[in-house]
CSV table of C-alpha atoms and ligand atoms in Angstrom, one decimal:
chain,number,residue,atom,x,y,z
A,10,MET,CA,-5.3,-18.2,12.2
A,11,ASN,CA,-3.4,-18.6,8.9
A,12,ALA,CA,-0.3,-20.3,10.4
A,13,GLU,CA,-0.4,-23.1,7.9
A,14,LYS,CA,-0.1,-20.3,5.3
A,15,LYS,CA,3.3,-18.9,4.7
A,16,ILE,CA,4.5,-15.5,3.4
A,17,THR,CA,8.1,-15.0,2.6
A,18,ILE,CA,9.9,-11.6,2.7
A,19,ILE,CA,13.0,-11.4,0.5
A,20,GLY,CA,15.0,-8.4,1.6
A,21,ALA,CA,14.2,-7.5,5.2
A,22,GLY,CA,15.0,-3.8,5.2
A,23,MET,CA,12.7,-0.9,6.1
A,24,ILE,CA,9.9,-2.0,3.8
A,25,GLY,CA,10.3,-5.8,4.1
A,26,ALA,CA,10.3,-5.8,7.9
A,27,GLY,CA,7.3,-3.6,8.0
A,28,LEU,CA,5.3,-5.9,5.7
A,29,ALA,CA,6.5,-8.9,7.7
A,30,VAL,CA,5.1,-7.4,10.9
A,31,ASN,CA,1.7,-7.1,9.1
A,32,SER,CA,1.8,-10.6,7.9
A,33,ALA,CA,2.7,-12.1,11.3
A,34,LEU,CA,0.1,-9.9,13.2
A,35,HIS,CA,-2.5,-11.4,10.9
A,36,GLY,CA,-1.5,-14.9,11.8
A,37,TYR,CA,0.6,-15.9,8.8
A,38,ARG,CA,3.8,-17.9,9.2
A,39,THR,CA,6.3,-15.3,8.1
A,40,ILE,CA,9.9,-16.0,7.1
A,41,LEU,CA,12.4,-13.3,6.3
A,42,TYR,CA,15.3,-13.9,4.0
A,43,ASP,CA,18.3,-11.6,3.8
A,44,VAL,CA,22.0,-11.7,3.1
A,45,CYS,CA,22.9,-9.4,6.0
A,46,ASP,CA,23.5,-10.4,9.6
A,47,LEU,CA,20.1,-11.9,10.6
A,48,GLU,CA,20.5,-10.6,14.1
A,49,ILE,CA,20.1,-7.1,12.6
A,50,VAL,CA,16.9,-8.2,10.9
A,51,LYS,CA,15.6,-9.7,14.1
A,52,LYS,CA,16.3,-6.5,16.0
A,53,ARG,CA,14.5,-4.5,13.3
A,54,MET,CA,11.4,-6.7,13.6
A,55,GLU,CA,11.4,-6.4,17.4
A,56,ASP,CA,11.7,-2.6,17.1
A,57,ILE,CA,8.8,-2.4,14.7
A,58,MET,CA,6.7,-4.7,16.8
A,59,ASP,CA,7.4,-2.4,19.8
A,60,ILE,CA,6.3,0.6,17.8
A,61,MET,CA,3.1,-1.2,17.0
A,62,VAL,CA,2.4,-1.9,20.6
A,63,LYS,CA,3.4,1.6,21.7
A,64,CYS,CA,1.1,3.3,19.2
A,65,GLY,CA,-1.8,1.0,20.0
A,66,ALA,CA,-1.8,-0.8,16.7
A,67,ALA,CA,-1.3,-4.2,18.4
A,68,ALA,CA,-1.8,-5.5,21.9
A,69,LYS,CA,1.3,-6.8,23.8
A,70,GLU,CA,0.1,-10.4,23.8
A,71,GLN,CA,-0.9,-10.3,20.1
A,72,ALA,CA,2.6,-8.9,19.3
A,73,ALA,CA,4.3,-11.7,21.3
A,74,GLN,CA,2.1,-14.4,19.5
A,75,ALA,CA,2.9,-12.9,16.2
A,76,MET,CA,6.7,-13.0,16.8
A,77,GLU,CA,6.4,-16.7,17.4
A,78,LEU,CA,5.2,-17.1,13.8
A,79,VAL,CA,8.4,-15.3,12.5
A,80,SER,CA,11.6,-17.0,11.4
A,81,TYR,CA,14.8,-15.8,9.7
A,82,THR,CA,17.0,-17.5,7.2
A,83,GLY,CA,19.8,-17.0,4.7
A,84,ASP,CA,18.8,-20.2,2.8
A,85,MET,CA,16.6,-19.5,-0.2
A,86,LYS,CA,15.1,-23.0,-0.4
A,87,GLU,CA,14.0,-22.9,3.2
A,88,ALA,CA,12.7,-19.3,2.6
A,89,VAL,CA,10.4,-19.8,-0.4
A,90,GLU,CA,9.4,-23.5,-0.4
A,91,GLY,CA,5.6,-23.8,0.1
A,92,ALA,CA,5.1,-20.0,0.3
A,93,LEU,CA,1.8,-18.6,-0.9
A,94,LEU,CA,3.3,-15.2,-1.6
A,95,VAL,CA,6.8,-13.9,-1.8
A,96,GLU,CA,7.1,-10.2,-1.1
A,97,GLU,CA,10.3,-9.1,-2.7
A,98,CYS,CA,11.7,-6.0,-1.0
A,99,LEU,CA,15.2,-5.9,-2.4
A,100,PRO,CA,17.1,-2.7,-3.2
A,101,GLU,CA,15.8,-1.0,-6.4
A,102,ARG,CA,18.1,-2.8,-8.9
A,103,LEU,CA,16.4,-4.5,-11.8
A,104,GLU,CA,19.1,-7.2,-12.5
A,105,LEU,CA,19.2,-8.1,-8.8
A,106,LYS,CA,15.4,-8.5,-8.6
A,107,GLN,CA,15.3,-10.5,-11.8
A,108,SER,CA,18.1,-12.9,-10.8
A,109,VAL,CA,16.5,-13.5,-7.4
A,110,TYR,CA,13.1,-14.3,-9.2
A,111,GLY,CA,15.0,-17.0,-11.2
A,112,ARG,CA,16.3,-18.6,-8.0
A,113,ILE,CA,12.8,-18.4,-6.4
A,114,GLN,CA,10.9,-19.9,-9.3
A,115,GLU,CA,13.4,-22.8,-9.7
A,116,ILE,CA,12.3,-23.8,-6.3
A,117,THR,CA,8.6,-22.9,-6.2
A,118,GLY,CA,7.4,-23.4,-9.7
A,119,ALA,CA,4.5,-21.2,-10.9
A,120,GLY,CA,2.3,-21.6,-7.8
A,121,THR,CA,3.9,-19.0,-5.6
A,122,LEU,CA,3.1,-15.4,-6.3
A,123,ILE,CA,6.0,-12.9,-6.4
A,124,ALA,CA,5.0,-9.3,-5.5
A,125,SER,CA,7.7,-6.7,-5.8
A,126,SER,CA,7.7,-3.7,-3.6
A,127,THR,CA,9.4,-1.6,-6.3
A,128,SER,CA,8.6,2.1,-6.3
A,129,GLY,CA,9.5,2.6,-9.9
A,130,LEU,CA,10.4,-0.5,-11.9
A,131,LEU,CA,7.7,-1.5,-14.4
A,132,PRO,CA,6.4,-5.0,-13.8
A,133,SER,CA,6.8,-6.0,-17.5
A,134,LYS,CA,10.6,-5.3,-17.0
A,135,LEU,CA,10.7,-7.2,-13.7
A,136,GLN,CA,9.2,-10.3,-15.4
A,137,GLU,CA,11.4,-10.3,-18.4
A,138,GLY,CA,13.2,-13.6,-18.8
A,139,ALA,CA,11.3,-15.2,-15.9
A,140,LEU,CA,10.4,-18.9,-15.8
A,141,TYR,CA,6.8,-18.0,-14.8
A,142,PRO,CA,6.2,-14.4,-15.6
A,143,GLU,CA,2.5,-14.8,-15.0
A,144,ALA,CA,3.2,-15.0,-11.2
A,145,ILE,CA,5.2,-11.8,-11.0
A,146,MET,CA,3.7,-8.3,-10.3
A,147,ALA,CA,4.5,-5.1,-8.5
A,148,ALA,CA,2.9,-4.5,-5.1
A,149,HIS,CA,4.0,-1.1,-4.1
A,150,PRO,CA,3.6,-0.2,-0.3
A,151,TYR,CA,3.7,3.2,1.3
A,152,ASN,CA,6.1,4.1,4.0
A,153,PRO,CA,5.9,3.4,7.0
A,154,SER,CA,4.8,0.0,5.5
A,155,TYR,CA,3.9,-1.4,9.0
A,156,LEU,CA,1.2,1.1,9.5
A,157,LEU,CA,0.1,2.5,6.1
A,158,PRO,CA,-2.3,0.0,4.5
A,159,LEU,CA,-2.0,1.0,0.9
A,160,ILE,CA,-0.6,-1.5,-1.6
A,161,GLU,CA,-0.7,-0.6,-5.3
A,162,LEU,CA,-0.9,-3.8,-7.4
A,163,CYS,CA,0.2,-3.6,-10.9
A,164,GLY,CA,0.7,-6.5,-13.3
A,165,GLY,CA,3.0,-6.6,-16.3
A,166,LYS,CA,2.1,-7.7,-19.8
A,167,LYS,CA,2.4,-11.3,-18.8
A,168,THR,CA,0.9,-11.3,-15.3
A,169,SER,CA,-2.3,-13.3,-15.1
A,170,ARG,CA,-5.4,-11.4,-13.8
A,171,LYS,CA,-6.2,-14.4,-11.6
A,172,ASN,CA,-2.8,-14.0,-9.9
A,173,ILE,CA,-3.5,-10.3,-9.3
A,174,GLU,CA,-6.8,-11.1,-7.7
A,175,LYS,CA,-5.2,-13.8,-5.6
A,176,ALA,CA,-2.5,-11.3,-4.4
A,177,LYS,CA,-5.3,-8.8,-3.6
A,178,GLU,CA,-7.0,-11.3,-1.4
A,179,ILE,CA,-3.8,-12.1,0.5
A,180,PHE,CA,-3.0,-8.5,1.0
A,181,CYS,CA,-6.5,-7.9,2.4
A,182,GLU,CA,-6.0,-10.8,4.8
A,183,ILE,CA,-2.9,-9.1,6.2
A,184,GLY,CA,-4.7,-5.9,6.8
A,185,LYS,CA,-3.6,-4.0,3.7
A,186,VAL,CA,-5.8,-2.0,1.4
A,187,PRO,CA,-4.8,-3.0,-2.1
A,188,ILE,CA,-5.8,-1.0,-5.2
A,189,ILE,CA,-5.2,-2.1,-8.8
A,190,CYS,CA,-3.2,0.1,-11.2
A,191,GLN,CA,-4.7,-1.0,-14.5
A,192,LYS,CA,-1.8,0.3,-16.7
A,193,GLU,CA,1.9,0.3,-16.2
A,194,VAL,CA,2.9,3.9,-15.6
A,195,GLU,CA,6.0,5.4,-14.0
A,196,GLY,CA,5.4,6.0,-10.3
A,197,PHE,CA,2.2,3.9,-10.5
A,198,LEU,CA,-0.8,6.0,-9.2
A,199,VAL,CA,0.2,7.2,-5.8
A,200,ASN,CA,3.6,8.7,-6.5
A,201,LYS,CA,2.1,10.5,-9.4
A,202,LEU,CA,-0.5,12.1,-7.1
A,203,SER,CA,2.1,12.8,-4.5
A,204,TRP,CA,4.6,14.3,-7.1
A,205,ALA,CA,1.8,16.7,-8.3
A,206,CYS,CA,1.2,17.9,-4.8
A,207,MET,CA,4.9,18.2,-4.1
A,208,SER,CA,5.5,20.2,-7.2
A,209,ALA,CA,2.7,22.6,-6.4
A,210,ALA,CA,4.0,23.0,-2.8
A,211,GLN,CA,7.6,23.7,-4.0
A,212,GLU,CA,6.4,26.1,-6.6
A,213,ALA,CA,4.3,28.0,-4.0
A,214,VAL,CA,7.3,28.3,-1.6
A,215,LYS,CA,9.8,29.2,-4.4
A,216,ASN,CA,7.5,31.9,-5.7
A,217,GLY,CA,7.2,33.5,-2.3
A,218,LEU,CA,3.5,32.6,-2.0
A,219,CYS,CA,3.9,31.3,1.5
A,220,SER,CA,6.4,29.8,3.9
A,221,VAL,CA,7.3,26.1,4.1
A,222,GLU,CA,5.5,25.8,7.4
A,223,ASP,CA,2.3,27.4,5.9
A,224,ILE,CA,2.2,25.1,2.9
A,225,ASP,CA,2.4,22.1,5.2
A,226,LYS,CA,-0.3,23.6,7.5
A,227,ALA,CA,-2.4,24.2,4.4
A,228,ILE,CA,-2.3,20.6,3.5
A,229,MET,CA,-2.6,19.2,7.1
A,230,PHE,CA,-5.6,21.3,8.1
A,231,GLY,CA,-7.4,21.6,4.8
A,232,PRO,CA,-7.3,19.2,1.9
A,233,GLY,CA,-5.2,16.6,3.7
A,234,MET,CA,-7.9,16.2,6.4
A,235,ARG,CA,-10.6,15.8,3.8
A,236,MET,CA,-8.6,13.4,1.6
A,237,ALA,CA,-7.8,11.2,4.6
A,238,VAL,CA,-11.5,10.4,5.0
A,239,THR,CA,-13.0,10.7,1.5
A,240,GLY,CA,-10.1,10.8,-1.0
A,241,GLN,CA,-10.2,13.3,-3.8
A,242,LEU,CA,-13.1,12.6,-6.1
A,243,LEU,CA,-15.6,11.8,-3.3
A,244,THR,CA,-14.5,14.9,-1.4
A,245,ILE,CA,-15.3,17.1,-4.4
A,246,SER,CA,-18.6,15.3,-5.0
A,247,LEU,CA,-19.7,15.9,-1.4
A,248,GLY,CA,-19.0,19.6,-1.8
A,249,CYS,CA,-22.1,20.1,-4.0
A,250,GLU,CA,-25.5,18.6,-3.3
A,251,GLY,CA,-26.1,16.3,-6.3
A,252,GLY,CA,-22.4,15.7,-6.8
A,253,PHE,CA,-20.5,16.0,-10.1
A,254,LEU,CA,-23.6,16.3,-12.3
A,255,ALA,CA,-25.0,19.1,-10.2
A,256,LEU,CA,-21.6,20.7,-10.0
A,257,ALA,CA,-21.5,21.0,-13.8
A,258,GLU,CA,-25.0,22.4,-14.0
A,259,LYS,CA,-24.1,24.9,-11.2
A,260,TYR,CA,-21.5,26.4,-13.6
A,261,GLY,CA,-24.0,26.4,-16.4
A,262,LYS,CA,-22.5,23.5,-18.3
A,263,GLU,CA,-24.0,20.2,-19.5
A,264,PRO,CA,-22.3,17.4,-17.6
A,265,SER,CA,-19.5,16.0,-19.8
A,266,ALA,CA,-18.7,12.3,-20.3
A,267,GLU,CA,-16.0,12.7,-17.6
A,268,ASP,CA,-18.5,14.2,-15.2
A,269,LYS,CA,-20.7,11.2,-15.8
A,270,LEU,CA,-17.8,8.8,-15.3
A,271,TYR,CA,-16.8,10.4,-12.0
A,272,ALA,CA,-20.5,10.6,-10.8
A,273,ALA,CA,-21.0,6.9,-11.5
A,274,GLY,CA,-17.7,6.0,-9.8
A,275,VAL,CA,-18.5,8.0,-6.7
A,276,GLU,CA,-22.0,6.5,-6.4
A,277,GLN,CA,-20.4,3.0,-6.5
A,278,GLU,CA,-17.7,4.0,-4.0
A,279,ILE,CA,-20.3,5.2,-1.5
A,280,LEU,CA,-22.2,2.0,-1.8
A,281,ASN,CA,-19.0,-0.1,-1.3
A,282,ARG,CA,-18.2,1.7,2.0
A,283,LEU,CA,-18.8,-0.1,5.2
A,284,PRO,CA,-22.0,1.0,6.9
A,285,GLU,CA,-20.0,2.3,9.9
A,286,GLN,CA,-18.0,4.6,7.6
A,287,GLY,CA,-21.1,5.8,5.9
A,288,ASN,CA,-22.6,4.4,2.8
A,289,THR,CA,-25.1,7.2,1.9
A,290,VAL,CA,-24.1,10.8,1.2
A,291,GLU,CA,-25.6,11.8,4.6
A,292,SER,CA,-23.9,9.1,6.6
A,293,VAL,CA,-20.5,9.6,4.8
A,294,CYS,CA,-20.7,13.3,5.9
A,295,GLY,CA,-21.5,12.3,9.5
A,296,PHE,CA,-18.6,9.9,9.6
A,297,ARG,CA,-16.3,12.5,8.0
A,298,ASP,CA,-17.2,15.1,10.7
A,299,TYR,CA,-16.6,12.6,13.5
A,300,MET,CA,-13.2,11.7,12.0
A,301,PHE,CA,-12.3,15.4,11.7
A,302,ALA,CA,-13.2,16.0,15.3
A,303,GLU,CA,-11.1,13.0,16.5
A,304,LEU,CA,-8.1,14.2,14.5
A,305,LEU,CA,-8.4,17.7,15.7
A,306,LYS,CA,-8.5,16.4,19.3
A,307,LEU,CA,-5.2,14.6,18.6
A,308,HIS,CA,-3.7,17.8,17.2
A,309,GLY,CA,-4.8,19.5,20.4
A,310,LEU,CA,-7.1,21.9,18.5
A,311,LEU,CA,-10.3,20.7,20.1
B,21,NAD,N1,11.8,3.1,1.5
B,21,NAD,C1,10.7,3.5,1.0
B,21,NAD,O1,10.1,4.5,1.4
B,21,NAD,C2,10.0,2.6,0.0
B,21,NAD,C3,8.6,2.8,-0.2
B,21,NAD,C4,7.9,2.0,-1.1
B,21,NAD,C5,8.7,1.0,-1.8
B,21,NAD,N2,10.0,0.9,-1.6
B,21,NAD,C6,10.8,-0.1,-2.4
B,21,NAD,O2,11.0,-1.2,-1.5
B,21,NAD,C7,12.2,-1.9,-1.9
B,21,NAD,C8,13.1,-2.0,-0.7
B,21,NAD,O3,13.3,-0.7,-0.2
B,21,NAD,P1,13.9,-0.5,1.3
B,21,NAD,O4,13.8,1.0,1.6
B,21,NAD,O5,13.2,-1.4,2.3
B,21,NAD,O6,15.4,-0.9,1.2
B,21,NAD,P2,16.5,-1.3,2.3
B,21,NAD,O7,17.8,-0.9,1.8
B,21,NAD,O8,16.0,-0.7,3.6
B,21,NAD,O9,16.3,-2.9,2.4
B,21,NAD,C9,16.8,-3.8,1.4
B,21,NAD,C10,17.2,-5.1,2.1
B,21,NAD,O10,17.6,-6.0,1.1
B,21,NAD,C11,18.7,-6.7,1.6
B,21,NAD,N3,19.4,-7.3,0.4
B,21,NAD,C12,20.3,-6.7,-0.4
B,21,NAD,N4,20.7,-7.5,-1.3
B,21,NAD,C13,20.1,-8.7,-1.1
B,21,NAD,C14,20.1,-10.0,-1.7
B,21,NAD,N5,20.9,-10.2,-2.8
B,21,NAD,N6,19.4,-11.0,-1.2
B,21,NAD,C15,18.6,-10.8,-0.1
B,21,NAD,N7,18.5,-9.6,0.5
B,21,NAD,C16,19.3,-8.6,0.0
B,21,NAD,C17,19.5,-5.7,2.4
B,21,NAD,O11,20.4,-6.4,3.3
B,21,NAD,C18,18.4,-5.0,3.1
B,21,NAD,O12,18.0,-5.6,4.3
B,21,NAD,C19,12.8,-1.1,-3.1
B,21,NAD,O13,12.4,-1.7,-4.3
B,21,NAD,C20,12.1,0.3,-2.9
B,21,NAD,O14,12.0,1.0,-4.1
B,21,NAD,C21,10.7,1.7,-0.7
């Protein structure tokens, strides 16, 4: 139980309430601050918790216990005092976010981390003019935030590395899977990948290559299934015995510096996987096949 530890959500809309549910389900005292009618926020939390129970992501008792850790306020001091982490989930307006950070940091000092769920504002901009810029970073979730574990952490020029590591630990504790975006780029990492896929899909439909339904089926029953288990680079590496280095040789090329970079990265990635998800090439393939079969059963195809 982490009930002595407190996470604050500032802006309890779609994203904020989802993250609050994760935090409470993992035993954190969770306080939601919003300027709207707090009954609406409460209802939103109850609805999301119900979804978690219905889809099997939480047991009924666990959800009820989690809700006891949740409180709601329109008072900023009460919201942020003593918080380990403030997840800022306000509308995407730079000046609003910056002015709220000023109010938060006057109360908390430098010790509370501020993680913004911004989809597109660069962290160096967010921390401009802040009292303690080293504590401010982006922590971009993926919708629906109550179920999808991804959090992209990205620091600005003044964010301390130590604070990013601290935030990473806290997000792991609330069941998220944080990744670190090492450079500030528009759309961080994930939107960039998703835009590339979206643009190729739109192009295919626009040029009459296939129907909308077929492009979605192509992703769902092909690359999307593989990506869900082994991402992109590991997937390609598994496609050829010997991985990236062998792949280059297969096409009569000397492995390039990039091939070597990807090969070393994939090797480390495999070692870092949990044993039950496969941490050798053979066991990763076994786990992948099991996951495919489970997913196909849910699709009614097996
Ligand atoms: N919606 C998505 O798919 C998505 C995905 C990832 C990241 N994001 C980012 O998350 C953030 C929030 O997005 P959302 O979709 O949850 O928005 P939303 O409109 O659903 O929620 C915003 C909440 O902030 C509250 N709010 C407005 N002004 C406030 C103030 N001054 N003080 C306190 N609360 C205030 C609103 O009442 C509302 O409850 C944005 O930065 C967005 O870019 C959104």
